[in-house]
Amino acid sequence: MSRNAESTAFRSALEVVRGVEPRVADAIAAELADQRESLKLIASENYASPATLLAMGNWFSDKYAEGTVGRRFYAGCQNVDTVEALATEHAQELFGASHAYVQPHSGIDANLVAFWAVLADRVESPALRKAQARQVNDLTEADWFALRRELGNQRMLGMSLDAGGHLTHGFRPNISGKMFDQRSYGTDPATGLIDYDRVAEAAREFKPLILVAGYSAYPRKVNFRIMREIADSVGATFMVDMAHFAGLVAGKVFTGDFDPVPHAHIVTTTTHKSLRGPRGGMVLCGPELADQVDRGCPMVLGGPLPHVMAAKAVALAEARRPDFADYAQRIVDNAQALADGLLRRGATLVTGGTDNHLVLIDVSGYGLTGRQAEQALLDSGIVTNRNSVPQDPNGAWYTSGIRIGTPALTTRGLGATEMDATAELIHTVLSQTTPGTGPDGAPSKAKYVLDPAVAESVGKQAADLLTPFPLYPAVDLG
Ligand code: DSN
């Protein structure tokens, strides 16, 4: 697409929106301006391409399409079939998976589809078999009670939240924690790394139906071959949630033991993080689970979002291009440059560094909580998020960590030199911020003191750092 075409497309779209509700058009334009100006280090965010964004804003949004390609519950789905088949084909080719299901609306939806598929495949329940054979009318009340008891009584072993695991891997605030009897494995307190012997021990003791690997705040590679061996040794189904690092798998930075697809029975992901697609989810699996996975809608999903599936097809096509592998490698190179820059300036990093796209700073080394650090950085034009560290004394709300990631800044084109400058800005803010007090003079985990002149100076330097790397350079909204 020419630069002119991109500007025309987005300008025209905003003009049409402005004709109905100008405040929405203004908010959309303001969002672009804000994103252009901020040093975005949120590890789970990125910038999708103009082609991906534009593929979402159209009449595919108007279509119902429950079912699967060629087997829909609504008439007139031939064009939805085209884009869903394309997204599926690109996903299969990109990840080397025999089956892909591109309908999940988000990561939690993808995980729910996977959980259901595994339960339906693995739980020995005559009532469930009858239900699946569409003999629902033959089920007695006793069958239904048995079914609920059997499905709701299964075990899941996943990574603990404070070690970097995800809420949807069986934790209480999430429905997965109510569906499963969950236990978690942590990391070695001395190294911050997964201790595979401890995982194996936990698996032997707990005998989970599902062993989950995957994380949202663990800065290291996971050896999926070893995890699969552990799952096999206790007869568990091995599931990997690769939402955070799907781009590194797609770009062949994670290969061999570190590529989950050949090792896991089922893999879930979002499409909008390091993979740089539209906001959505996806499931990959082998033939054994494919039929169950394809029942995601209507089992746990509403009608698919055809406009988002169209955008997934575009983004996955982009990820199959050779330059995506280069992008994925630069994500990791940048994260390592950022980690090195922080370490050289005296920061404490969980695990002492990174080999993926994210870095977790233990800000207790600066005498701060994660919440204080997050806000002080935000005041200085640096967008991050607070995160628990292993055995966090400040809990999940205040936390002791700041999670930073490089997929978004790498998309903008920043490299190692800018990562070192970013480390300097982060260190300046954190070392010059002090904990504040509440109205009663007592120490506060939220209040902080940062000289506004420091925040302003860092904000200006952050903006200068971004100037040579314009975001959506071809989009001029006038
Ligand atoms: N909210 C995402 C993240 O920030 O990691 C995961 O769901």
GROMACS .gro file of C-alpha atoms and ligand atoms in nm:
model
  485
    1MET     CA    1   0.000   0.000   0.000
    2SER     CA    2   0.137   0.345  -0.085
    3ARG     CA    3   0.184   0.600   0.192
    4ASN     CA    4  -0.081   0.810   0.032
    5ALA     CA    5  -0.330   0.524   0.031
    6GLU     CA    6  -0.284   0.466   0.405
    7SER     CA    7  -0.342   0.829   0.490
    8THR     CA    8  -0.645   0.846   0.265
    9ALA     CA    9  -0.791   0.528   0.411
   10PHE     CA   10  -0.763   0.632   0.776
   11ARG     CA   11  -0.860   0.994   0.708
   12SER     CA   12  -1.168   0.891   0.514
   13ALA     CA   13  -1.271   0.642   0.783
   14LEU     CA   14  -1.244   0.910   1.051
   15GLU     CA   15  -1.441   1.156   0.840
   16VAL     CA   16  -1.725   0.905   0.814
   17VAL     CA   17  -1.718   0.835   1.189
   18ARG     CA   18  -1.699   1.207   1.265
   19GLY     CA   19  -2.021   1.258   1.070
   20VAL     CA   20  -2.207   1.049   1.329
   21GLU     CA   21  -2.026   1.085   1.662
   22PRO     CA   22  -1.736   1.330   1.642
   23ARG     CA   23  -1.621   1.247   1.994
   24VAL     CA   24  -1.541   0.891   1.888
   25ALA     CA   25  -1.343   1.017   1.588
   26ASP     CA   26  -1.156   1.254   1.818
   27ALA     CA   27  -1.079   0.974   2.064
   28ILE     CA   28  -0.946   0.753   1.782
   29ALA     CA   29  -0.722   1.034   1.658
   30ALA     CA   30  -0.611   1.111   2.016
   31GLU     CA   31  -0.519   0.745   2.069
   32LEU     CA   32  -0.285   0.756   1.771
   33ALA     CA   33  -0.130   1.080   1.899
   34ASP     CA   34  -0.080   0.932   2.249
   35GLN     CA   35   0.071   0.609   2.113
   36ARG     CA   36   0.304   0.810   1.890
   37GLU     CA   37   0.434   1.008   2.186
   38SER     CA   38   0.482   0.738   2.448
   39LEU     CA   39   0.768   0.502   2.504
   40LYS     CA   40   0.553   0.190   2.512
   41LEU     CA   41   0.722  -0.088   2.706
   42ILE     CA   42   0.417  -0.297   2.793
   43ALA     CA   43   0.538  -0.648   2.713
   44SER     CA   44   0.199  -0.767   2.587
   45GLU     CA   45   0.132  -0.478   2.346
   46ASN     CA   46   0.241  -0.404   1.992
   47TYR     CA   47   0.141  -0.204   1.683
   48ALA     CA   48  -0.049  -0.399   1.416
   49SER     CA   49   0.016  -0.309   1.054
   50PRO     CA   50  -0.218  -0.069   0.868
   51ALA     CA   51  -0.330  -0.361   0.650
   52THR     CA   52  -0.423  -0.562   0.962
   53LEU     CA   53  -0.608  -0.267   1.115
   54LEU     CA   54  -0.795  -0.188   0.796
   55ALA     CA   55  -0.901  -0.550   0.745
   56MET     CA   56  -1.106  -0.519   1.066
   57GLY     CA   57  -1.315  -0.214   0.984
   58ASN     CA   58  -1.576  -0.351   0.745
   59TRP     CA   59  -1.900  -0.540   0.686
   60PHE     CA   60  -1.761  -0.878   0.792
   61SER     CA   61  -1.853  -0.744   1.135
   62ASP     CA   62  -2.219  -0.776   1.035
   63LYS     CA   63  -2.213  -1.149   0.968
   64TYR     CA   64  -2.308  -1.440   1.190
   65ALA     CA   65  -2.108  -1.753   1.112
   66GLU     CA   66  -2.140  -2.015   1.385
   67GLY     CA   67  -1.991  -2.344   1.277
   68THR     CA   68  -1.674  -2.412   1.083
   69VAL     CA   69  -1.562  -2.357   0.724
   70GLY     CA   70  -1.816  -2.515   0.489
   71ARG     CA   71  -2.040  -2.622   0.779
   72ARG     CA   72  -2.221  -2.317   0.912
   73PHE     CA   73  -2.545  -2.269   1.099
   74TYR     CA   74  -2.623  -1.958   0.891
   75ALA     CA   75  -2.661  -1.910   0.519
   76GLY     CA   76  -2.442  -1.678   0.317
   77CYS     CA   77  -2.108  -1.751   0.483
   78GLN     CA   78  -1.905  -1.808   0.165
   79ASN     CA   79  -1.684  -1.503   0.217
   80VAL     CA   80  -1.639  -1.572   0.586
   81ASP     CA   81  -1.532  -1.923   0.481
   82THR     CA   82  -1.270  -1.767   0.256
   83VAL     CA   83  -1.107  -1.557   0.528
   84GLU     CA   84  -1.134  -1.822   0.800
   85ALA     CA   85  -0.976  -2.080   0.567
   86LEU     CA   86  -0.697  -1.837   0.482
   87ALA     CA   87  -0.625  -1.755   0.846
   88THR     CA   88  -0.626  -2.127   0.928
   89GLU     CA   89  -0.393  -2.214   0.643
   90HIS     CA   90  -0.147  -1.936   0.732
   91ALA     CA   91  -0.149  -2.043   1.098
   92GLN     CA   92  -0.086  -2.408   1.011
   93GLU     CA   93   0.199  -2.322   0.775
   94LEU     CA   94   0.356  -2.063   1.004
   95PHE     CA   95   0.361  -2.283   1.313
   96GLY     CA   96   0.382  -2.626   1.147
   97ALA     CA   97   0.058  -2.733   1.316
   98SER     CA   98  -0.173  -2.993   1.169
   99HIS     CA   99  -0.483  -2.811   1.297
  100ALA     CA  100  -0.558  -2.445   1.372
  101TYR     CA  101  -0.876  -2.291   1.510
  102VAL     CA  102  -0.881  -1.916   1.456
  103GLN     CA  103  -1.220  -1.826   1.605
  104PRO     CA  104  -1.135  -1.747   1.971
  105HIS     CA  105  -1.197  -1.383   2.049
  106SER     CA  106  -0.919  -1.355   2.305
  107GLY     CA  107  -0.661  -1.550   2.503
  108ILE     CA  108  -0.902  -1.658   2.774
  109ASP     CA  109  -1.141  -1.783   2.508
  110ALA     CA  110  -0.864  -1.980   2.344
  111ASN     CA  111  -0.776  -2.133   2.682
  112LEU     CA  112  -1.139  -2.219   2.755
  113VAL     CA  113  -1.168  -2.391   2.417
  114ALA     CA  114  -0.853  -2.589   2.497
  115PHE     CA  115  -0.971  -2.682   2.848
  116TRP     CA  116  -1.303  -2.798   2.713
  117ALA     CA  117  -1.138  -2.998   2.435
  118VAL     CA  118  -0.913  -3.176   2.684
  119LEU     CA  119  -1.195  -3.244   2.931
  120ALA     CA  120  -1.417  -3.377   2.655
  121ASP     CA  121  -1.136  -3.593   2.519
  122ARG     CA  122  -0.997  -3.725   2.846
  123VAL     CA  123  -1.271  -3.752   3.106
  124GLU     CA  124  -1.426  -4.096   3.115
  125SER     CA  125  -1.793  -4.017   3.153
  126PRO     CA  126  -2.080  -4.217   3.002
  127ALA     CA  127  -2.299  -3.908   3.038
  128LEU     CA  128  -2.052  -3.699   2.844
  129ARG     CA  129  -2.032  -3.960   2.568
  130LYS     CA  130  -2.410  -3.957   2.536
  131ALA     CA  131  -2.411  -3.577   2.526
  132GLN     CA  132  -2.144  -3.580   2.257
  133ALA     CA  133  -2.333  -3.838   2.057
  134ARG     CA  134  -2.616  -3.583   2.059
  135GLN     CA  135  -2.830  -3.816   2.271
  136VAL     CA  136  -2.900  -3.533   2.510
  137ASN     CA  137  -3.262  -3.639   2.552
  138ASP     CA  138  -3.147  -3.975   2.688
  139LEU     CA  139  -2.962  -3.810   2.974
  140THR     CA  140  -3.125  -3.842   3.313
  141GLU     CA  141  -3.097  -3.593   3.597
  142ALA     CA  142  -2.848  -3.833   3.758
  143ASP     CA  143  -2.640  -3.828   3.438
  144TRP     CA  144  -2.627  -3.448   3.445
  145PHE     CA  145  -2.519  -3.446   3.809
  146ALA     CA  146  -2.250  -3.704   3.730
  147LEU     CA  147  -2.136  -3.500   3.435
  148ARG     CA  148  -2.100  -3.182   3.641
  149ARG     CA  149  -1.916  -3.368   3.915
  150GLU     CA  150  -1.679  -3.542   3.675
  151LEU     CA  151  -1.597  -3.237   3.467
  152GLY     CA  152  -1.562  -3.009   3.766
  153ASN     CA  153  -1.330  -3.235   3.957
  154GLN     CA  154  -1.025  -3.244   3.737
  155ARG     CA  155  -0.673  -3.128   3.814
  156MET     CA  156  -0.452  -2.870   3.651
  157LEU     CA  157  -0.087  -2.795   3.724
  158GLY     CA  158   0.040  -2.457   3.600
  159MET     CA  159   0.300  -2.195   3.677
  160SER     CA  160   0.230  -1.987   3.987
  161LEU     CA  161   0.115  -1.631   3.936
  162ASP     CA  162   0.403  -1.469   4.121
  163ALA     CA  163   0.652  -1.672   3.917
  164GLY     CA  164   0.497  -1.529   3.600
  165GLY     CA  165   0.206  -1.767   3.527
  166HIS     CA  166  -0.129  -1.643   3.400
  167LEU     CA  167  -0.462  -1.598   3.573
  168THR     CA  168  -0.635  -1.824   3.320
  169HIS     CA  169  -0.414  -2.120   3.415
  170GLY     CA  170  -0.637  -2.223   3.703
  171PHE     CA  171  -0.630  -1.928   3.942
  172ARG     CA  172  -0.924  -1.846   4.164
  173PRO     CA  173  -1.020  -1.501   4.031
  174ASN     CA  174  -1.066  -1.665   3.689
  175ILE     CA  175  -1.327  -1.923   3.586
  176SER     CA  176  -1.043  -2.174   3.525
  177GLY     CA  177  -0.976  -2.170   3.900
  178LYS     CA  178  -1.336  -2.264   3.962
  179MET     CA  179  -1.340  -2.534   3.692
  180PHE     CA  180  -1.021  -2.707   3.805
  181ASP     CA  181  -0.857  -2.821   4.124
  182GLN     CA  182  -0.533  -2.631   4.064
  183ARG     CA  183  -0.184  -2.656   4.196
  184SER     CA  184   0.112  -2.455   4.076
  185TYR     CA  185   0.484  -2.488   4.029
  186GLY     CA  186   0.707  -2.191   4.109
  187THR     CA  187   1.065  -2.105   4.028
  188ASP     CA  188   1.390  -2.171   4.213
  189PRO     CA  189   1.420  -1.896   4.478
  190ALA     CA  190   1.795  -1.865   4.418
  191THR     CA  191   1.791  -1.837   4.038
  192GLY     CA  192   1.434  -1.741   3.952
  193LEU     CA  193   1.437  -2.022   3.692
  194ILE     CA  194   1.194  -2.310   3.647
  195ASP     CA  195   1.329  -2.613   3.829
  196TYR     CA  196   1.216  -2.903   3.611
  197ASP     CA  197   1.287  -3.161   3.882
  198ARG     CA  198   1.045  -2.974   4.112
  199VAL     CA  199   0.784  -2.961   3.834
  200ALA     CA  200   0.824  -3.337   3.787
  201GLU     CA  201   0.788  -3.392   4.162
  202ALA     CA  202   0.473  -3.178   4.175
  203ALA     CA  203   0.330  -3.365   3.876
  204ARG     CA  204   0.402  -3.703   4.042
  205GLU     CA  205   0.232  -3.592   4.363
  206PHE     CA  206  -0.067  -3.415   4.210
  207LYS     CA  207  -0.126  -3.623   3.895
  208PRO     CA  208  -0.291  -3.347   3.692
  209LEU     CA  209  -0.514  -3.407   3.394
  210ILE     CA  210  -0.352  -3.102   3.232
  211LEU     CA  211   0.002  -2.971   3.272
  212VAL     CA  212   0.017  -2.609   3.155
  213ALA     CA  213   0.329  -2.423   3.049
  214GLY     CA  214   0.336  -2.061   2.942
  215TYR     CA  215   0.364  -1.729   3.117
  216SER     CA  216   0.305  -1.359   3.105
  217ALA     CA  217   0.599  -1.247   3.320
  218TYR     CA  218   0.877  -1.507   3.305
  219PRO     CA  219   1.180  -1.364   3.125
  220ARG     CA  220   1.332  -1.694   3.011
  221LYS     CA  221   1.284  -1.973   2.759
  222VAL     CA  222   1.096  -2.285   2.868
  223ASN     CA  223   1.217  -2.630   2.764
  224PHE     CA  224   0.896  -2.780   2.625
  225ARG     CA  225   1.059  -3.117   2.550
  226ILE     CA  226   1.127  -3.168   2.919
  227MET     CA  227   0.780  -3.044   3.014
  228ARG     CA  228   0.625  -3.293   2.769
  229GLU     CA  229   0.829  -3.575   2.922
  230ILE     CA  230   0.698  -3.474   3.263
  231ALA     CA  231   0.340  -3.468   3.134
  232ASP     CA  232   0.384  -3.810   2.971
  233SER     CA  233   0.530  -3.957   3.288
  234VAL     CA  234   0.202  -3.891   3.473
  235GLY     CA  235  -0.039  -3.933   3.182
  236ALA     CA  236  -0.123  -3.560   3.167
  237THR     CA  237  -0.220  -3.365   2.859
  238PHE     CA  238   0.047  -3.103   2.791
  239MET     CA  239  -0.088  -2.757   2.704
  240VAL     CA  240   0.120  -2.451   2.621
  241ASP     CA  241  -0.017  -2.097   2.629
  242MET     CA  242   0.231  -1.917   2.403
  243ALA     CA  243   0.042  -1.587   2.395
  244HIS     CA  244   0.341  -1.379   2.500
  245PHE     CA  245   0.604  -1.540   2.280
  246ALA     CA  246   0.405  -1.653   1.974
  247GLY     CA  247   0.597  -1.401   1.763
  248LEU     CA  248   0.926  -1.558   1.873
  249VAL     CA  249   0.796  -1.901   1.772
  250ALA     CA  250   0.663  -1.767   1.442
  251GLY     CA  251   0.996  -1.592   1.374
  252LYS     CA  252   1.192  -1.912   1.452
  253VAL     CA  253   1.380  -1.759   1.742
  254PHE     CA  254   1.239  -2.033   1.963
  255THR     CA  255   1.312  -2.363   1.791
  256GLY     CA  256   1.381  -2.725   1.891
  257ASP     CA  257   1.310  -2.783   2.258
  258PHE     CA  258   1.183  -2.425   2.290
  259ASP     CA  259   0.920  -2.441   2.015
  260PRO     CA  260   0.602  -2.561   2.189
  261VAL     CA  261   0.418  -2.681   1.878
  262PRO     CA  262   0.598  -3.015   1.823
  263HIS     CA  263   0.594  -3.094   2.195
  264ALA     CA  264   0.252  -2.993   2.325
  265HIS     CA  265  -0.078  -3.173   2.273
  266ILE     CA  266  -0.245  -2.835   2.243
  267VAL     CA  267  -0.119  -2.478   2.210
  268THR     CA  268  -0.312  -2.158   2.266
  269THR     CA  269  -0.218  -1.800   2.190
  270THR     CA  270  -0.337  -1.449   2.145
  271THR     CA  271  -0.265  -1.288   1.811
  272HIS     CA  272  -0.194  -0.930   1.919
  273LYS     CA  273   0.120  -0.951   2.134
  274SER     CA  274   0.461  -1.037   1.986
  275LEU     CA  275   0.276  -1.190   1.688
  276ARG     CA  276   0.165  -0.833   1.597
  277GLY     CA  277  -0.183  -0.919   1.470
  278PRO     CA  278  -0.533  -0.806   1.565
  279ARG     CA  279  -0.668  -0.846   1.919
  280GLY     CA  280  -0.782  -1.211   1.930
  281GLY     CA  281  -0.695  -1.573   2.008
  282MET     CA  282  -0.615  -1.902   1.838
  283VAL     CA  283  -0.570  -2.274   1.919
  284LEU     CA  284  -0.329  -2.517   1.752
  285CYS     CA  285  -0.340  -2.894   1.800
  286GLY     CA  286  -0.292  -3.234   1.643
  287PRO     CA  287  -0.567  -3.445   1.484
  288GLU     CA  288  -0.663  -3.612   1.816
  289LEU     CA  289  -0.811  -3.293   1.964
  290ALA     CA  290  -0.917  -3.121   1.643
  291ASP     CA  291  -1.285  -3.219   1.650
  292GLN     CA  292  -1.327  -3.107   2.008
  293VAL     CA  293  -1.142  -2.781   1.946
  294ASP     CA  294  -1.368  -2.705   1.649
  295ARG     CA  295  -1.665  -2.720   1.886
  296GLY     CA  296  -1.530  -2.409   2.063
  297CYS     CA  297  -1.827  -2.224   1.921
  298PRO     CA  298  -2.094  -2.273   2.051
  299MET     CA  299  -1.946  -2.459   2.349
  300VAL     CA  300  -1.761  -2.163   2.502
  301LEU     CA  301  -1.758  -1.896   2.231
  302GLY     CA  302  -2.023  -1.678   2.076
  303GLY     CA  303  -2.038  -1.631   1.701
  304PRO     CA  304  -1.696  -1.584   1.545
  305LEU     CA  305  -1.577  -1.234   1.459
  306PRO     CA  306  -1.525  -1.259   1.082
  307HIS     CA  307  -1.372  -0.911   1.057
  308VAL     CA  308  -1.107  -1.014   1.313
  309MET     CA  309  -1.049  -1.345   1.135
  310ALA     CA  310  -0.986  -1.142   0.817
  311ALA     CA  311  -0.730  -0.937   1.005
  312LYS     CA  312  -0.574  -1.255   1.150
  313ALA     CA  313  -0.531  -1.385   0.795
  314VAL     CA  314  -0.352  -1.063   0.697
  315ALA     CA  315  -0.128  -1.057   1.005
  316LEU     CA  316  -0.040  -1.426   0.976
  317ALA     CA  317   0.049  -1.373   0.609
  318GLU     CA  318   0.279  -1.093   0.724
  319ALA     CA  319   0.437  -1.320   0.985
  320ARG     CA  320   0.520  -1.573   0.713
  321ARG     CA  321   0.738  -1.320   0.533
  322PRO     CA  322   1.116  -1.348   0.582
  323ASP     CA  323   1.139  -1.003   0.744
  324PHE     CA  324   0.925  -1.123   1.035
  325ALA     CA  325   1.206  -1.358   1.146
  326ASP     CA  326   1.438  -1.060   1.152
  327TYR     CA  327   1.181  -0.864   1.356
  328ALA     CA  328   1.147  -1.151   1.606
  329GLN     CA  329   1.524  -1.174   1.652
  330ARG     CA  330   1.545  -0.797   1.706
  331ILE     CA  331   1.278  -0.820   1.979
  332VAL     CA  332   1.507  -1.050   2.178
  333ASP     CA  333   1.824  -0.855   2.096
  334ASN     CA  334   1.653  -0.539   2.220
  335ALA     CA  335   1.529  -0.704   2.539
  336GLN     CA  336   1.882  -0.822   2.610
  337ALA     CA  337   2.026  -0.477   2.539
  338LEU     CA  338   1.768  -0.324   2.773
  339ALA     CA  339   1.846  -0.582   3.043
  340ASP     CA  340   2.221  -0.526   3.008
  341GLY     CA  341   2.173  -0.149   3.029
  342LEU     CA  342   1.969  -0.182   3.346
  343LEU     CA  343   2.210  -0.429   3.507
  344ARG     CA  344   2.508  -0.204   3.432
  345ARG     CA  345   2.330   0.078   3.612
  346GLY     CA  346   2.264  -0.137   3.918
  347ALA     CA  347   1.906  -0.258   3.870
  348THR     CA  348   1.799  -0.597   4.005
  349LEU     CA  349   1.638  -0.818   3.741
  350VAL     CA  350   1.443  -1.135   3.812
  351THR     CA  351   1.660  -1.425   3.683
  352GLY     CA  352   1.940  -1.174   3.618
  353GLY     CA  353   1.843  -1.106   3.257
  354THR     CA  354   1.625  -1.231   2.973
  355ASP     CA  355   1.620  -1.460   2.675
  356ASN     CA  356   1.280  -1.360   2.544
  357HIS     CA  357   1.094  -1.033   2.486
  358LEU     CA  358   1.053  -0.920   2.847
  359VAL     CA  359   1.249  -0.800   3.147
  360LEU     CA  360   1.121  -0.801   3.505
  361ILE     CA  361   1.280  -0.536   3.731
  362ASP     CA  362   1.261  -0.597   4.104
  363VAL     CA  363   1.209  -0.235   4.208
  364SER     CA  364   1.247  -0.310   4.578
  365GLY     CA  365   1.616  -0.252   4.497
  366TYR     CA  366   1.518   0.114   4.445
  367GLY     CA  367   1.313   0.113   4.767
  368LEU     CA  368   0.985   0.130   4.571
  369THR     CA  369   0.673  -0.076   4.516
  370GLY     CA  370   0.571  -0.165   4.164
  371ARG     CA  371   0.281   0.075   4.187
  372GLN     CA  372   0.501   0.370   4.283
  373ALA     CA  373   0.751   0.285   4.009
  374GLU     CA  374   0.479   0.239   3.744
  375GLN     CA  375   0.327   0.580   3.817
  376ALA     CA  376   0.661   0.762   3.838
  377LEU     CA  377   0.762   0.616   3.501
  378LEU     CA  378   0.425   0.711   3.352
  379ASP     CA  379   0.471   1.070   3.472
  380SER     CA  380   0.796   1.062   3.274
  381GLY     CA  381   0.638   0.941   2.948
  382ILE     CA  382   0.738   0.575   2.994
  383VAL     CA  383   0.447   0.328   2.981
  384THR     CA  384   0.505   0.001   3.169
  385ASN     CA  385   0.303  -0.214   3.406
  386ARG     CA  386   0.363  -0.324   3.759
  387ASN     CA  387   0.393  -0.697   3.814
  388SER     CA  388   0.451  -0.941   4.097
  389VAL     CA  389   0.797  -1.088   4.141
  390PRO     CA  390   0.848  -1.439   4.283
  391GLN     CA  391   0.744  -1.455   4.653
  392ASP     CA  392   0.635  -1.093   4.627
  393PRO     CA  393   0.592  -0.936   4.972
  394ASN     CA  394   0.370  -0.662   4.829
  395GLY     CA  395   0.104  -0.889   4.679
  396ALA     CA  396  -0.061  -0.865   4.339
  397TRP     CA  397  -0.195  -0.508   4.372
  398TYR     CA  398   0.107  -0.304   4.482
  399THR     CA  399   0.370  -0.560   4.372
  400SER     CA  400   0.748  -0.523   4.378
  401GLY     CA  401   0.812  -0.547   4.005
  402ILE     CA  402   0.796  -0.357   3.680
  403ARG     CA  403   0.753  -0.566   3.365
  404ILE     CA  404   0.893  -0.419   3.046
  405GLY     CA  405   0.895  -0.564   2.696
  406THR     CA  406   1.030  -0.478   2.354
  407PRO     CA  407   0.783  -0.599   2.084
  408ALA     CA  408   0.625  -0.255   2.036
  409LEU     CA  409   0.942  -0.043   2.032
  410THR     CA  410   1.105  -0.298   1.802
  411THR     CA  411   0.815  -0.256   1.559
  412ARG     CA  412   0.888   0.118   1.559
  413GLY     CA  413   1.249   0.040   1.465
  414LEU     CA  414   1.435   0.123   1.787
  415GLY     CA  415   1.755  -0.079   1.835
  416ALA     CA  416   2.029  -0.153   2.089
  417THR     CA  417   2.151   0.208   2.118
  418GLU     CA  418   1.802   0.330   2.198
  419MET     CA  419   1.753   0.042   2.443
  420ASP     CA  420   2.058   0.156   2.636
  421ALA     CA  421   1.921   0.511   2.638
  422THR     CA  422   1.585   0.372   2.758
  423ALA     CA  423   1.762   0.187   3.040
  424GLU     CA  424   1.922   0.515   3.141
  425LEU     CA  425   1.583   0.693   3.148
  426ILE     CA  426   1.422   0.414   3.352
  427HIS     CA  427   1.712   0.408   3.597
  428THR     CA  428   1.704   0.789   3.631
  429VAL     CA  429   1.334   0.789   3.720
  430LEU     CA  430   1.353   0.494   3.959
  431SER     CA  431   1.663   0.614   4.139
  432GLN     CA  432   1.518   0.962   4.185
  433THR     CA  433   1.176   0.850   4.308
  434THR     CA  434   1.120   0.803   4.680
  435PRO     CA  435   0.826   0.647   4.864
  436GLY     CA  436   0.565   0.896   4.983
  437THR     CA  437   0.332   0.906   5.279
  438GLY     CA  438  -0.044   0.898   5.314
  439PRO     CA  439  -0.255   1.185   5.454
  440ASP     CA  440  -0.187   1.061   5.809
  441GLY     CA  441   0.189   1.068   5.750
  442ALA     CA  442   0.214   0.688   5.746
  443PRO     CA  443   0.425   0.517   5.476
  444SER     CA  444   0.221   0.451   5.163
  445LYS     CA  445   0.269   0.178   4.902
  446ALA     CA  446   0.109   0.397   4.638
  447LYS     CA  447   0.234   0.752   4.701
  448TYR     CA  448   0.572   0.859   4.575
  449VAL     CA  449   0.781   1.171   4.536
  450LEU     CA  450   0.947   1.259   4.206
  451ASP     CA  451   1.073   1.605   4.124
  452PRO     CA  452   0.848   1.723   3.837
  453ALA     CA  453   1.154   1.871   3.667
  454VAL     CA  454   1.308   1.521   3.648
  455ALA     CA  455   0.985   1.375   3.509
  456GLU     CA  456   0.966   1.654   3.251
  457SER     CA  457   1.327   1.618   3.147
  458VAL     CA  458   1.297   1.238   3.111
  459GLY     CA  459   0.970   1.279   2.921
  460LYS     CA  460   1.142   1.513   2.678
  461GLN     CA  461   1.434   1.272   2.632
  462ALA     CA  462   1.190   0.985   2.575
  463ALA     CA  463   1.011   1.188   2.309
  464ASP     CA  464   1.343   1.275   2.144
  465LEU     CA  465   1.434   0.907   2.141
  466LEU     CA  466   1.116   0.830   1.948
  467THR     CA  467   1.142   1.114   1.696
  468PRO     CA  468   1.354   0.925   1.440
  469PHE     CA  469   1.113   0.629   1.460
  470PRO     CA  470   0.768   0.764   1.374
  471LEU     CA  471   0.474   0.535   1.443
  472TYR     CA  472   0.257   0.465   1.137
  473PRO     CA  473   0.476   0.705   0.937
  474ALA     CA  474   0.250   0.687   0.634
  475VAL     CA  475  -0.059   0.789   0.829
  476ASP     CA  476  -0.115   1.162   0.830
  477LEU     CA  477  -0.450   1.251   0.982
  478GLY     CA  478  -0.405   1.617   0.891
  479DSN     N1  479  -0.298  -0.899   2.995
  479DSN     C1  480  -0.196  -0.976   2.930
  479DSN     C2  481  -0.059  -0.933   2.973
  479DSN     O1  482  -0.041  -0.815   2.990
  479DSN     O2  483   0.029  -1.015   2.987
  479DSN     C3  484  -0.212  -1.121   2.948
  479DSN     O3  485  -0.344  -1.158   2.944
   0.00000   0.00000   0.00000
